[in-house]
CSV table of C-alpha atoms and ligand atoms in Angstrom, one decimal:
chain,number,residue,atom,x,y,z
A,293,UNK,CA,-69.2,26.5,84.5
A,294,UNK,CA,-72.1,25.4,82.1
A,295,UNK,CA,-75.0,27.7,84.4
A,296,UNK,CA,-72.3,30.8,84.6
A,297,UNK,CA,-71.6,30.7,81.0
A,298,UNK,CA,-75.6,30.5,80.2
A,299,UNK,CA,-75.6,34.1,82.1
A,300,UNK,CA,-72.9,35.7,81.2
A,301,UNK,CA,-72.1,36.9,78.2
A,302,UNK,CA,-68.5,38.4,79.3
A,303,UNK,CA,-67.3,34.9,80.8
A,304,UNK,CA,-68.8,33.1,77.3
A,305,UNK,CA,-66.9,36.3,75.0
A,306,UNK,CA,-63.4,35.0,76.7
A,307,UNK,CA,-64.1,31.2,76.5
A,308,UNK,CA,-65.1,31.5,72.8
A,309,UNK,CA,-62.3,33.3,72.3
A,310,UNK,CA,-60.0,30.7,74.2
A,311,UNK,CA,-61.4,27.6,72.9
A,312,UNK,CA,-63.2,28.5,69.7
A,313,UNK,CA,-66.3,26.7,67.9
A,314,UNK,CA,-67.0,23.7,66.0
A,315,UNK,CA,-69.6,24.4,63.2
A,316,UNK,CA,-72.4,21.7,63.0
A,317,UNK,CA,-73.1,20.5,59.7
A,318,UNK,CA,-76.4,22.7,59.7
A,319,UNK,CA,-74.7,25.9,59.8
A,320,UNK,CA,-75.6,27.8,56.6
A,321,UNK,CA,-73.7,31.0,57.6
A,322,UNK,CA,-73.5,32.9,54.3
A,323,UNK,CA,-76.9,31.7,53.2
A,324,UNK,CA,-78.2,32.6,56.4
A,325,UNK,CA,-76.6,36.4,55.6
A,326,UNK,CA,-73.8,36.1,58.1
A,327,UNK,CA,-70.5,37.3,57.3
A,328,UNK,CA,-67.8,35.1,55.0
A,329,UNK,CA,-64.7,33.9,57.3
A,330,UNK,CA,-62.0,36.4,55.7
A,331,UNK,CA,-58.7,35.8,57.1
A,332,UNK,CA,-58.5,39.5,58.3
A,333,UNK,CA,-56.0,41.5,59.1
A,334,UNK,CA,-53.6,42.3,61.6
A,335,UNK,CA,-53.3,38.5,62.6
A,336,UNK,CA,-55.8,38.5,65.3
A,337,UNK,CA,-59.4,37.7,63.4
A,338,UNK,CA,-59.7,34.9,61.6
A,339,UNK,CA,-63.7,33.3,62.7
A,340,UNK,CA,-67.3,33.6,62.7
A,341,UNK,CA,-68.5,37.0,63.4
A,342,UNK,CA,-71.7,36.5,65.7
A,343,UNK,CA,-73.7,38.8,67.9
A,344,UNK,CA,-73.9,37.3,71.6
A,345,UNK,CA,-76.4,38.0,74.5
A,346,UNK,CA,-76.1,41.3,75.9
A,347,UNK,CA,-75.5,42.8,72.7
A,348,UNK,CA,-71.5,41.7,72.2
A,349,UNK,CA,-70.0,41.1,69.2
A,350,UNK,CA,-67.4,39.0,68.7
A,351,UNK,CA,-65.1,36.9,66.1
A,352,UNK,CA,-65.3,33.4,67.4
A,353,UNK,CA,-62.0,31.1,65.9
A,354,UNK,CA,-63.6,28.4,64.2
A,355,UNK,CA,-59.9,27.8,61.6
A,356,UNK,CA,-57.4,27.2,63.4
A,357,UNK,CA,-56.9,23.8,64.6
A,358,UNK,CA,-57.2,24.3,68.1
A,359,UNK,CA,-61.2,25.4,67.8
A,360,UNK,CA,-61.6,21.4,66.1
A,361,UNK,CA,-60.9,20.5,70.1
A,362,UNK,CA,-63.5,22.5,71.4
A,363,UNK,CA,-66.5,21.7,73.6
A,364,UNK,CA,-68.5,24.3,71.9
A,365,UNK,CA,-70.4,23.7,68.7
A,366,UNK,CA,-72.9,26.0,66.7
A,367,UNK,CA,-76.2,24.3,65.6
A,368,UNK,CA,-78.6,26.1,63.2
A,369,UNK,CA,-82.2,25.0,63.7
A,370,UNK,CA,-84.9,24.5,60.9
A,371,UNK,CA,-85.8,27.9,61.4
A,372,UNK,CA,-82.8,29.2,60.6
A,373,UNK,CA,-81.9,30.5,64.1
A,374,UNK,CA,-78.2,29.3,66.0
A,375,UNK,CA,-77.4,28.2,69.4
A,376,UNK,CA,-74.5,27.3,70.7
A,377,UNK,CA,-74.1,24.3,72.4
A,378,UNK,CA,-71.5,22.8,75.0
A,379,UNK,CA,-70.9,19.3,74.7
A,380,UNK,CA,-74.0,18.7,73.3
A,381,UNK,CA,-76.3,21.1,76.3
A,382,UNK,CA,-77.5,24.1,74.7
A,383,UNK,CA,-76.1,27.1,76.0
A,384,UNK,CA,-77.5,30.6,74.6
A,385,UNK,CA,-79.0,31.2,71.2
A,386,UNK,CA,-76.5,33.9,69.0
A,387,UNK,CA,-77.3,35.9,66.4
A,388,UNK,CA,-74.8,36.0,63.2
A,389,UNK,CA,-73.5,39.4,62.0
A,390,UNK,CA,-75.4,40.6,59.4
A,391,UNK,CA,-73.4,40.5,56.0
A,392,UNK,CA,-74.1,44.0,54.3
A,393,UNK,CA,-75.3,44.0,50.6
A,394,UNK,CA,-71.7,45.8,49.8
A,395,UNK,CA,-69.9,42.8,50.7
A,396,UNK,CA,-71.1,41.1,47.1
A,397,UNK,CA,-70.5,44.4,45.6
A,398,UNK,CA,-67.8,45.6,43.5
A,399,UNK,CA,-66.0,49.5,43.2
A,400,UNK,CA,-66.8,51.5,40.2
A,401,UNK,CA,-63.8,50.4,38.7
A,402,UNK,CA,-64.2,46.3,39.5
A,403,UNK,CA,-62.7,45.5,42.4
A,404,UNK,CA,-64.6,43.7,44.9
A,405,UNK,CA,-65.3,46.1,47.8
A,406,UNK,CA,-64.3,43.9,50.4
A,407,UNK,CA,-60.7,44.1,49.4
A,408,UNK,CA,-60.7,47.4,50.3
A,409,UNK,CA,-62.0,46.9,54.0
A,410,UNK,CA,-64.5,45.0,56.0
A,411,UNK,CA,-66.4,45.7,59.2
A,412,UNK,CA,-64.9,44.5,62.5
A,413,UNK,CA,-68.4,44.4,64.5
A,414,UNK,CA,-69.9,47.7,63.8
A,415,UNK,CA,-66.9,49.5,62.1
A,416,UNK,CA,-65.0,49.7,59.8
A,417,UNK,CA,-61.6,48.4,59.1
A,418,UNK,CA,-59.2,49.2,56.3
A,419,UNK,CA,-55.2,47.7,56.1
A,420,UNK,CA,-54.1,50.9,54.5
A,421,UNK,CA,-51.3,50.3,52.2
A,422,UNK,CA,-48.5,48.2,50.7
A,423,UNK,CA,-47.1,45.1,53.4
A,424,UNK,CA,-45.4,46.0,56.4
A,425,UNK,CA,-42.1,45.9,55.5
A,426,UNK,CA,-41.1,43.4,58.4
A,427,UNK,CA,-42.4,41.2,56.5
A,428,UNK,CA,-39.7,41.5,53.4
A,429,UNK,CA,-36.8,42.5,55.7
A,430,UNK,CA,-33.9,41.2,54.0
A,431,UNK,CA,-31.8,38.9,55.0
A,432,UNK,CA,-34.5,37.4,57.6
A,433,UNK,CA,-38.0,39.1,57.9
A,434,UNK,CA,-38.4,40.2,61.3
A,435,UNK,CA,-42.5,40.1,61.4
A,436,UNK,CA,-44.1,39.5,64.9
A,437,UNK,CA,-44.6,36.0,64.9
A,438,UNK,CA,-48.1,35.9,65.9
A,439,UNK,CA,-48.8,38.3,62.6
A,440,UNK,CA,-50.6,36.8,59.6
A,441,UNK,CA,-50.8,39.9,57.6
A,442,UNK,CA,-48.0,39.2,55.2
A,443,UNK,CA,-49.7,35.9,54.8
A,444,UNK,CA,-52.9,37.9,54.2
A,445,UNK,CA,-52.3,40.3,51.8
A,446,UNK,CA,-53.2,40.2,48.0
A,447,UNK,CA,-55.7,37.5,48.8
A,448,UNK,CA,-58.5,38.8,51.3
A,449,UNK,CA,-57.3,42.9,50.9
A,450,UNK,CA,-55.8,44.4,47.8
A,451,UNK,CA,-52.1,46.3,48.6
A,452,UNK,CA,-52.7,49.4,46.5
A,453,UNK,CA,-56.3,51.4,48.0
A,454,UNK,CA,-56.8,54.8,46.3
A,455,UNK,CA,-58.2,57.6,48.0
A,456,UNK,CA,-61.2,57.5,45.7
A,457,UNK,CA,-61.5,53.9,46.4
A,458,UNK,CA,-61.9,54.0,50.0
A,459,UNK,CA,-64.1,56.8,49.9
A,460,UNK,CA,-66.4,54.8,48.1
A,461,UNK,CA,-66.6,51.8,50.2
A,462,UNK,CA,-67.1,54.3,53.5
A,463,UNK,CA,-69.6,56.1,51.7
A,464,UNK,CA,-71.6,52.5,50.6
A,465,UNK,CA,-70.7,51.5,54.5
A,466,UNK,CA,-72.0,54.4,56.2
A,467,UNK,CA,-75.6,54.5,54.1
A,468,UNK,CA,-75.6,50.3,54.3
A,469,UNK,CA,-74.2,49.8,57.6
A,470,UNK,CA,-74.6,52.5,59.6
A,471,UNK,CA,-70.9,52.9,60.5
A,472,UNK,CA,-69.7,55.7,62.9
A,473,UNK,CA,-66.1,55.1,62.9
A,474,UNK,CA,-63.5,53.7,60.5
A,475,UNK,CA,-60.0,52.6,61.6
A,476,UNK,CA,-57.1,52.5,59.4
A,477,UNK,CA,-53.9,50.1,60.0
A,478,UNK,CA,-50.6,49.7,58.7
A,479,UNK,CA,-47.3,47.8,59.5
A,480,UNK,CA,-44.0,49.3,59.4
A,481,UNK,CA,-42.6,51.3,56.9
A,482,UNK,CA,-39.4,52.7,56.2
A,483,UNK,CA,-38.8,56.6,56.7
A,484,UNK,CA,-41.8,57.0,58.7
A,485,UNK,CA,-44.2,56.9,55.8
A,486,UNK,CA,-47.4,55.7,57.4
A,487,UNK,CA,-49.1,59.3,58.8
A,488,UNK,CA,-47.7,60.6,55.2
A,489,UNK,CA,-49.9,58.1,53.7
A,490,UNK,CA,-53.1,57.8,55.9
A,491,UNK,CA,-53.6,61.6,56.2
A,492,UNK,CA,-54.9,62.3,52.6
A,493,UNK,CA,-58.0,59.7,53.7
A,494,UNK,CA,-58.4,61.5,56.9
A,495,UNK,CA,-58.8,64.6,55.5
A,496,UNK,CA,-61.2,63.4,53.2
A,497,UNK,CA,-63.2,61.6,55.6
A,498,UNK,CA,-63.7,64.2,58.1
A,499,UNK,CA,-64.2,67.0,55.4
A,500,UNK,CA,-67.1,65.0,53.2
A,501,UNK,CA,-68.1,62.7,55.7
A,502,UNK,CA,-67.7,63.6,59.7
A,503,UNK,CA,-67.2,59.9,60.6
A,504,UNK,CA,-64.9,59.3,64.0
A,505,UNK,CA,-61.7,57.9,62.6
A,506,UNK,CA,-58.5,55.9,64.2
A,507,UNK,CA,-55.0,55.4,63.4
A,508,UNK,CA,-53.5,52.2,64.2
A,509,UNK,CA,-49.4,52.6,62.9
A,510,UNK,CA,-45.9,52.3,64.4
A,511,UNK,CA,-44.7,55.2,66.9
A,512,UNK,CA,-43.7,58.2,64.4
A,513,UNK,CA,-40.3,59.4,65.3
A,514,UNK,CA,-41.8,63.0,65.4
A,515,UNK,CA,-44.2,62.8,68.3
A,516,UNK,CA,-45.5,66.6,67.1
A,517,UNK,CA,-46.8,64.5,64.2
A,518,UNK,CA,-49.5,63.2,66.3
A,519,UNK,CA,-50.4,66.8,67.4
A,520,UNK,CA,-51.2,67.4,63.6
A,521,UNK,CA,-54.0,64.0,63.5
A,522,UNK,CA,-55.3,65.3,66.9
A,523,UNK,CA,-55.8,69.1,65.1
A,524,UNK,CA,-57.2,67.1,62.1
A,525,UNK,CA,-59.7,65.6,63.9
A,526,UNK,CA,-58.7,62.1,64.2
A,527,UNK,CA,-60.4,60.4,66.9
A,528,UNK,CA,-58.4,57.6,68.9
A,529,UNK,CA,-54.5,56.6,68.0
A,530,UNK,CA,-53.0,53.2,68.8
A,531,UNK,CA,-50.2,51.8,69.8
A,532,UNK,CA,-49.5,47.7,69.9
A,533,UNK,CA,-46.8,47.2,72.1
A,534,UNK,CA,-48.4,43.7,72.3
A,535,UNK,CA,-46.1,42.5,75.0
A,536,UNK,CA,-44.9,44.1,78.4
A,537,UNK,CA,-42.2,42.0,79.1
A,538,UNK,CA,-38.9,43.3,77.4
A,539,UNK,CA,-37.4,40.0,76.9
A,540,UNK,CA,-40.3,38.6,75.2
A,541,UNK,CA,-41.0,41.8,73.0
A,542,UNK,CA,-38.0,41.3,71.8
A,543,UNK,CA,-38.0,37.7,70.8
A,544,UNK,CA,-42.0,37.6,69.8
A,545,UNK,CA,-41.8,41.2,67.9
A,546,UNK,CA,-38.0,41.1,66.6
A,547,UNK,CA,-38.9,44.4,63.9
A,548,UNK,CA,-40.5,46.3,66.8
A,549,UNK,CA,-37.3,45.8,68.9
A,550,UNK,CA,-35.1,46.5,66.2
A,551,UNK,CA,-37.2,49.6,64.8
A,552,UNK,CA,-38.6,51.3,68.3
A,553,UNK,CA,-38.3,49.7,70.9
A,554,UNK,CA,-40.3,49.0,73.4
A,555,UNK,CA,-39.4,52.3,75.2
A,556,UNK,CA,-40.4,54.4,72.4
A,557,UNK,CA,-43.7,52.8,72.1
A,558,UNK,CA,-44.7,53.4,76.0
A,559,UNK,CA,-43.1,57.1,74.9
A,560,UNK,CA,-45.4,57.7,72.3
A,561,UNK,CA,-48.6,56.1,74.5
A,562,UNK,CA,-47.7,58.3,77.1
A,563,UNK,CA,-47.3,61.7,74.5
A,564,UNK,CA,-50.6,61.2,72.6
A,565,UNK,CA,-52.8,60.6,75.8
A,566,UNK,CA,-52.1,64.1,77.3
A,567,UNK,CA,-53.1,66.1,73.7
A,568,UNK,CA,-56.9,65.1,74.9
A,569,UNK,CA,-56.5,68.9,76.8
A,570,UNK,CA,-55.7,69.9,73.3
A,571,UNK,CA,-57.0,69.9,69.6
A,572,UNK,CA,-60.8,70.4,69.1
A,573,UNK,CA,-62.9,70.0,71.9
A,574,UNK,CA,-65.8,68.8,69.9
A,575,UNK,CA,-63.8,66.0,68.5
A,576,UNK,CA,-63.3,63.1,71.4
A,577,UNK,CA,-60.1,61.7,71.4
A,578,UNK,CA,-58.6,58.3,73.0
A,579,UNK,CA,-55.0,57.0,73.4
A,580,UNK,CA,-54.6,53.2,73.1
A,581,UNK,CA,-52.0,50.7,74.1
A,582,UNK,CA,-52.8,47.5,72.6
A,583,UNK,CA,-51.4,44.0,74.0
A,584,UNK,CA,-52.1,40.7,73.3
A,585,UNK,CA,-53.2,38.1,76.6
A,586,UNK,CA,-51.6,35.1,76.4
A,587,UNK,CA,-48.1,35.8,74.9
A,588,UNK,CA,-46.9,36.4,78.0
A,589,UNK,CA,-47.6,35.5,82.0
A,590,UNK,CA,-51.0,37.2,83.1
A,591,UNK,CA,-49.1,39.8,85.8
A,592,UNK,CA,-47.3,40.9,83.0
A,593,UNK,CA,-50.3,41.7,80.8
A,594,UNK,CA,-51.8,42.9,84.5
A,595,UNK,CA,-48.5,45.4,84.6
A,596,UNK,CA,-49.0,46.5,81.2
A,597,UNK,CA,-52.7,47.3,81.8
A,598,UNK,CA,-51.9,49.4,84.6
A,599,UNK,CA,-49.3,51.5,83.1
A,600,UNK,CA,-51.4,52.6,80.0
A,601,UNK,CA,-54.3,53.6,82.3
A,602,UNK,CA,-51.7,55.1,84.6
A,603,UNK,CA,-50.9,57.7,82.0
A,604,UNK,CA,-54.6,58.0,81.0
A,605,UNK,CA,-54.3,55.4,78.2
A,606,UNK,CA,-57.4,53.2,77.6
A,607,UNK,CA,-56.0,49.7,77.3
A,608,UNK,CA,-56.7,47.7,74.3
A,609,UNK,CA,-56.3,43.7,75.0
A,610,UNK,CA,-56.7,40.9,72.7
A,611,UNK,CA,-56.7,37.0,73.3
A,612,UNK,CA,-53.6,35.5,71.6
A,613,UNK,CA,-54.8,33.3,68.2
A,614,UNK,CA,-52.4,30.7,67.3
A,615,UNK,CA,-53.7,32.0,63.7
A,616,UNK,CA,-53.2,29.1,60.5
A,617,UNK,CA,-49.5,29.4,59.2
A,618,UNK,CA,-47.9,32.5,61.5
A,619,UNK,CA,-44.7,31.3,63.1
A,620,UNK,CA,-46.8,30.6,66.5
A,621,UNK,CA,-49.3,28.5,64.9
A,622,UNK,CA,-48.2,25.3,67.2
A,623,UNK,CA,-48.7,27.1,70.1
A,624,UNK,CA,-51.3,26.4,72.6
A,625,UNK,CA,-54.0,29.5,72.9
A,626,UNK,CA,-54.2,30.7,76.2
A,627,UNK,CA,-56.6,29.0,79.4
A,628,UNK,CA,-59.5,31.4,80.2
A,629,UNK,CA,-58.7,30.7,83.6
A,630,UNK,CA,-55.7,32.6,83.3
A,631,UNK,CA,-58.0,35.4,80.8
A,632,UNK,CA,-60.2,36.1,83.8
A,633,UNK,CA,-58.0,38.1,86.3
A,634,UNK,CA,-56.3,39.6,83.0
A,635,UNK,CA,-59.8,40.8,81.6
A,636,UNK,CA,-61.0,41.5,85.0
A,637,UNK,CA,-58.2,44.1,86.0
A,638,UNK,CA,-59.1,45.5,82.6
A,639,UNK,CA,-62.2,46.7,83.8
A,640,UNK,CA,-61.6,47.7,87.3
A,641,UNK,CA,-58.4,49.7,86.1
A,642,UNK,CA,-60.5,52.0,83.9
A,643,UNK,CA,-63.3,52.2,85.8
A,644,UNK,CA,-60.8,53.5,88.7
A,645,UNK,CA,-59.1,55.9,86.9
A,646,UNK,CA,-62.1,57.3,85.6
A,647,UNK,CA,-61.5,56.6,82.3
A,648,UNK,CA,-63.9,57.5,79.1
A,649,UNK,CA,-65.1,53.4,78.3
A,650,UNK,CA,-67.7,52.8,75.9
A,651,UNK,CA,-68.7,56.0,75.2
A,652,UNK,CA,-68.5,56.0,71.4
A,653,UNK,CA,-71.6,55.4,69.0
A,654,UNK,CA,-72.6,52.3,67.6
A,655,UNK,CA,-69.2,51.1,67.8
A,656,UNK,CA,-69.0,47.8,68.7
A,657,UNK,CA,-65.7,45.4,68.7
A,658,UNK,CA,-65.6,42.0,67.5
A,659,UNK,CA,-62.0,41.6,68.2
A,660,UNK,CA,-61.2,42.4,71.3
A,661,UNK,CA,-63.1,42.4,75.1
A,662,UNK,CA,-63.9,46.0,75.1
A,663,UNK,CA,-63.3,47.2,78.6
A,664,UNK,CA,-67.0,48.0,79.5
A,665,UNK,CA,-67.4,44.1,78.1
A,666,UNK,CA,-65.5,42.6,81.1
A,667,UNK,CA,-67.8,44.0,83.8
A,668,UNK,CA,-69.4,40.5,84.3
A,669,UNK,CA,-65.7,39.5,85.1
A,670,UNK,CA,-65.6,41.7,88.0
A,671,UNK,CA,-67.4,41.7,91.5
A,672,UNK,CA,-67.0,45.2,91.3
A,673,UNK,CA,-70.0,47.8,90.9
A,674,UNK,CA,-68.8,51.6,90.0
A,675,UNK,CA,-72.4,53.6,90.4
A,676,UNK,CA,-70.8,57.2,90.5
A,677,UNK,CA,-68.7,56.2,87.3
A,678,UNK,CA,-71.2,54.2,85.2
A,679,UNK,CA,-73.7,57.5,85.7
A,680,UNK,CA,-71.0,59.4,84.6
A,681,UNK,CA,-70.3,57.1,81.4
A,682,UNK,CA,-74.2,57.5,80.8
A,683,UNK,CA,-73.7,61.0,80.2
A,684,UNK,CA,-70.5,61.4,78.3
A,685,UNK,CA,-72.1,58.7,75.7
A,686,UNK,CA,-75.4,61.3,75.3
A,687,UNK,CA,-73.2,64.2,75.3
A,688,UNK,CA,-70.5,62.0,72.0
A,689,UNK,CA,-74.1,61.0,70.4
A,690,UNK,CA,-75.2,64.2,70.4
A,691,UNK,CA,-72.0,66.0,69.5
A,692,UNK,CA,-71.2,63.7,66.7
A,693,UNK,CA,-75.1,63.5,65.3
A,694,UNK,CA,-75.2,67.6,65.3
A,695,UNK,CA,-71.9,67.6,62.7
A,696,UNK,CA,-73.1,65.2,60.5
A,697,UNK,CA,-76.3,67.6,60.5
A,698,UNK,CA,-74.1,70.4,59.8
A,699,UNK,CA,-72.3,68.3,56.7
A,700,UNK,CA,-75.6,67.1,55.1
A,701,UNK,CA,-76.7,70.4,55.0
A,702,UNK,CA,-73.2,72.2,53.6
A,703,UNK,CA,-73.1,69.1,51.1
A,704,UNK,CA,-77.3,69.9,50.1
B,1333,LIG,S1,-45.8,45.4,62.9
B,1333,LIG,FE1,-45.9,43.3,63.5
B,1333,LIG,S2,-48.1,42.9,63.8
B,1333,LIG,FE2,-48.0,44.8,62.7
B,1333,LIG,S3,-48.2,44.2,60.5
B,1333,LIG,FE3,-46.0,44.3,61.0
B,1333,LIG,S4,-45.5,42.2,61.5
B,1333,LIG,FE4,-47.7,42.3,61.7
């Protein structure tokens, strides 16, 4: 296990992820300008963000109780440079994320710009918006109960994120960071209100600023709503179903039952990924499911990844975090043995079907296996197809570099 993990990066993305890291006593992340561990949202990132060999970023869980067990540790040398060890061997050196200058900045108006969003690898996330309402569902909240955004909210994000505000932090995070894409989030609210809310910032966005945007909500009731984002020129819309098993969406994601339904979610999956023939043909556009690998038994999550890619859906997986204080803290995170065939079906589904993987850029994912990141799971070589990718990615690059062109010079 020790010589496979020293050579690839894809097995040692899906251990960290499984068994976390301890931090040696030498670390000195945010001296060494590495990112603070915010307890960020959507419930799934919580750790160290670090760039591994190969060029993947992850976010490796280093609070939760679980990662105190682990045979990993991170060791910072007198240099100031990290390696991860395994039970004491060394195992690959790692690079920590750099921590932009905006992170220790504050808005025009005071508040620290962090609160308003933070990168996730190379992007940029914002948790648009007051808490999803699941969370205050009276007489019982009905949150999913891996979720640790209601737990989350008002101490690592502010609730209330003007248009103004964001704009500033994207602005400060596209001259600082070089981000290419920003993706907003928001729980459940009642009457539908999310696109309302989220489409003001879109339009702003793309008008002053060109940047690929995605929309991570609840299924709107008016499917012709997302019709409108993919005219707008929003970029990828996302869907967490989280779990393909009915009986367990409906005990681990009670609001989602009660609210959609796990039909309604599959509906809207399957809607959105047949507008790519429409909209704007110079804006790319990708329909995600999004589940979570290890809430449920890995055919199951196997079942669930070849339904979204059978309706031309690019799957979105993430390893289950038993995060701090969610109602599935106590519960064991999944065995990377039972990850592998999961992550590996992940790639060989979208590589079959011919999917568009990888192709946007400078958009790297620190929460999730990206589907192109799972190749070293899989035996399988796709020549035709990754020659194919190749060429989509120049064709996005260019695309997407010629209208930011076009708005630096209307803007001058
Ligand atoms: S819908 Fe579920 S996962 Fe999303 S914010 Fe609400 S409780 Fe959390």
């Amino acid at each position: 296990m020790l010589d496979e993990l020293r050579v690839n990066p894809s097995l040692l993305k899906l251990d960290l992820y499984c068994k976390g890291i301890r931090l040696d006593g030498s670390c000195l992340v945010t001296d060494d300008g590495g990112r603070p561990i915010l307890r960020t949202r959507a419930g799934l990132g919580s750790g160290l963000e670090a760039i591994l060999p190969g060029g993947l970023w992850t976010n490796i869980p280093v609070s939760e109780p679980f990662a105190q067990e682990s045979p990993y540790t991170l060791h910072r040398s007198s240099g100031g440079d990290y390696e991860i060890h395994w039970n004491d061997s060394p195992v690959t050196p790692i690079v920590l994320s750099p921590r932009p200058a905006w992170y220790d900045a504050k808005l025009s108006n005071g508040k620290d710009m962090t609160r308003i969003g933070t990168l996730q690898g190379t992007y940029l996330g914002i948790y648009q918006a007051k808490v999803c309402e699941y969370w205050t569902a009276k007489p019982e909240k009905t949150n999913c109960k891996f979720c640790s955004v209601g737990l989350n909210l008002g101490v690592d994000d502010a609730d209330e994120k003007s248009v103004d505000e964001v704009m500033e932090v994207v602005r400060r995070a596209r001259d600082e960071s070089g981000i290419t894409y920003v993706d907003f989030n928001t729980g459940h609210y009642d009457g539908d209100t999310y696109l309302d809310i989220l489409e003001p910032y879109i339009r702003r966005i793309k008008d002053e600023l060109g940047l690929l945007i995605g929309v991570q909500t609840p299924p709107h009731r008016d499917l012709r709503r997302y019709d409108d984002l993919r005219e707008m020129g929003v970029n990828r819309v996302s869907f967490c179903f989280e779990i393909f098993d009915p009986v367990l969406f409906e005990e681990i994601c009670p609001g989602k039952h009660a609210e959609y339904g796990l039909d309604f979610y599959l509906e809207a999956i399957r809607y959105c990924a047949q507008l790519g023939n429409k909209g704007p043909r110079h804006e790319p556009w990708v329909t995600n499911g999004e589940i979570i690998a290890g809430l449920e038994p890995p055919e199951s999550s196997i079942a669930a990844i070849d339904w979204i890619v059978s309706v031309g859906a690019v799957p979105t997986v993430c390893v289950f975090r038993p995060l701090v204080h969610t109602d599935l803290e106590d519960s064991p995170p999944p065995k990377t043995e039972d990850m592998v065939p999961v992550f590996r079906r992940l790639y060989e589904a979208c590589m079959e079907k011919g999917l568009p993987i990888g192709c946007a850029p400078n958009v790297h994912v620190s929460l999730v296996m990206l589907p192109e990141e799972c190749a070293g799971l899989s035996p399988k070589r796709y020549p035709w197809q990754n020659l194919k990718l190749e060429a989509l990615k120049r064709m996005f690059r260019f695309g997407f570099d010629r209208r930011l062109k076009a708005l630096q010079r209307r803007a001058a």
